Amino acid sequence: MIELRTPAQIEQMRPAGRFVADVITALAERAAVGVNLLELDALAHQMIRDRGAESCYIDYHPSFGASPFGKVLCTSVNDAVLHGLPHDYRLADGDLLSVDFAASVDGWVADSALSLVVGTPRPEDLELIEVASRALDAGIEAARPGNRLGDVSAAIGDVARAAGLGINLQFGGHGVGRTMHGEPHVSNDGRPGRGLKLRPGLVIAIEPWFLHTTDEIYTDDDGWTLRSKDGSRGAHMEHTVAITADGPVVLTARG
C-alpha cells in the first residue's frame, strides 16, 4: 500500500532526516586509513543511543538476508556495493567505501547513503562516485507532482547510460515512512511517462548504485554483502525525498 503524508507529517519526519544526515557526515569524517569497519558501526550505534533513536537494521531480516543483520550500519568496500555487513576490516589506502544508514526518530524513518574514497583516490573511483551523485540529483529533480515514477527512474538511468555504465534492477529505491522499506519500488532505470503518478505527500528513498564494468552481483558468504561478479568497484548514493506541492524536499540533506 502506498501512503501519502500530510504536510504536518512531513515536518515530523524532518528530525529523522537531520539525524541520519548527521550520522552519515560523522561517518565520512571518521573514515580514514586504518579505521576498522566495526569502529564505524560502533560510532553509528553510539549516536543512535545518544539521540534516543532506533536502528532500522539491527533486527532486519528480509527474505534475501541469511539472518538478522545484527549491525546498525551497512559498510560496503570496493567490489561490495550494497548491504555490506560490518566486520573486522581496517580501511586501506585507496579503498572505495559506501556507508548506508537508516534510523527511526519519534516513529519516523529516514534513509541515506554516501560513497567516498579513503586516502589516495583512483580517478575512475571518483568518476563513478560523481556519476552516482549526478544520477541521484537527476532523480530528485524529476520527483515532482504530476510526473510519473518512471520519470524518476529514467532520469537516473539516462545518467548511468551516458557514462557507459550497466544498470542492475534487482535493488533500488523505495517508499519511506513508519518503516524503512515500503511501496513504491523506485527502479534505477525506467521509461518516462510510465508508472505511478507522483503526488504531494509521497516520501521515497532514491538510491542509484552502479558498478564500474558489470551490472551483475552475487551474495558474499556472510549472507548479506552484495559484490560485483567481476570484482569491479561500486558506488552508492541515496537520499530520502518528500514530494511536496512546491517540489522535492531532501529530508536527509547534509551540511
CSV table of N, CA and C in Angstrom, one decimal, residues 76 89 138 150 154 186 229 248:
chain,number,residue,atom,x,y,z
A,76,SER,N,30.1,-1.0,2.7
A,76,SER,CA,30.4,-1.8,1.5
A,76,SER,C,31.8,-1.2,1.0
A,89,TYR,N,37.7,-5.4,9.6
A,89,TYR,CA,38.5,-5.0,8.5
A,89,TYR,C,38.9,-3.5,8.6
A,138,ALA,N,19.6,13.9,-10.5
A,138,ALA,CA,18.6,13.9,-11.6
A,138,ALA,C,17.3,13.2,-11.2
A,150,GLY,N,8.2,6.6,-13.4
A,150,GLY,CA,9.1,6.3,-14.5
A,150,GLY,C,10.0,7.4,-14.9
A,154,ALA,N,13.9,6.9,-15.1
A,154,ALA,CA,14.5,7.2,-16.4
A,154,ALA,C,15.6,8.3,-16.3
A,186,VAL,N,11.4,2.0,-6.3
A,186,VAL,CA,11.9,3.1,-7.2
A,186,VAL,C,13.1,2.5,-8.0
A,229,LYS,N,30.2,-9.3,-9.7
A,229,LYS,CA,30.6,-10.6,-10.2
A,229,LYS,C,32.0,-10.6,-10.8
A,248,PRO,N,10.4,18.7,-4.8
A,248,PRO,CA,11.1,17.7,-3.9
A,248,PRO,C,11.8,18.4,-2.8
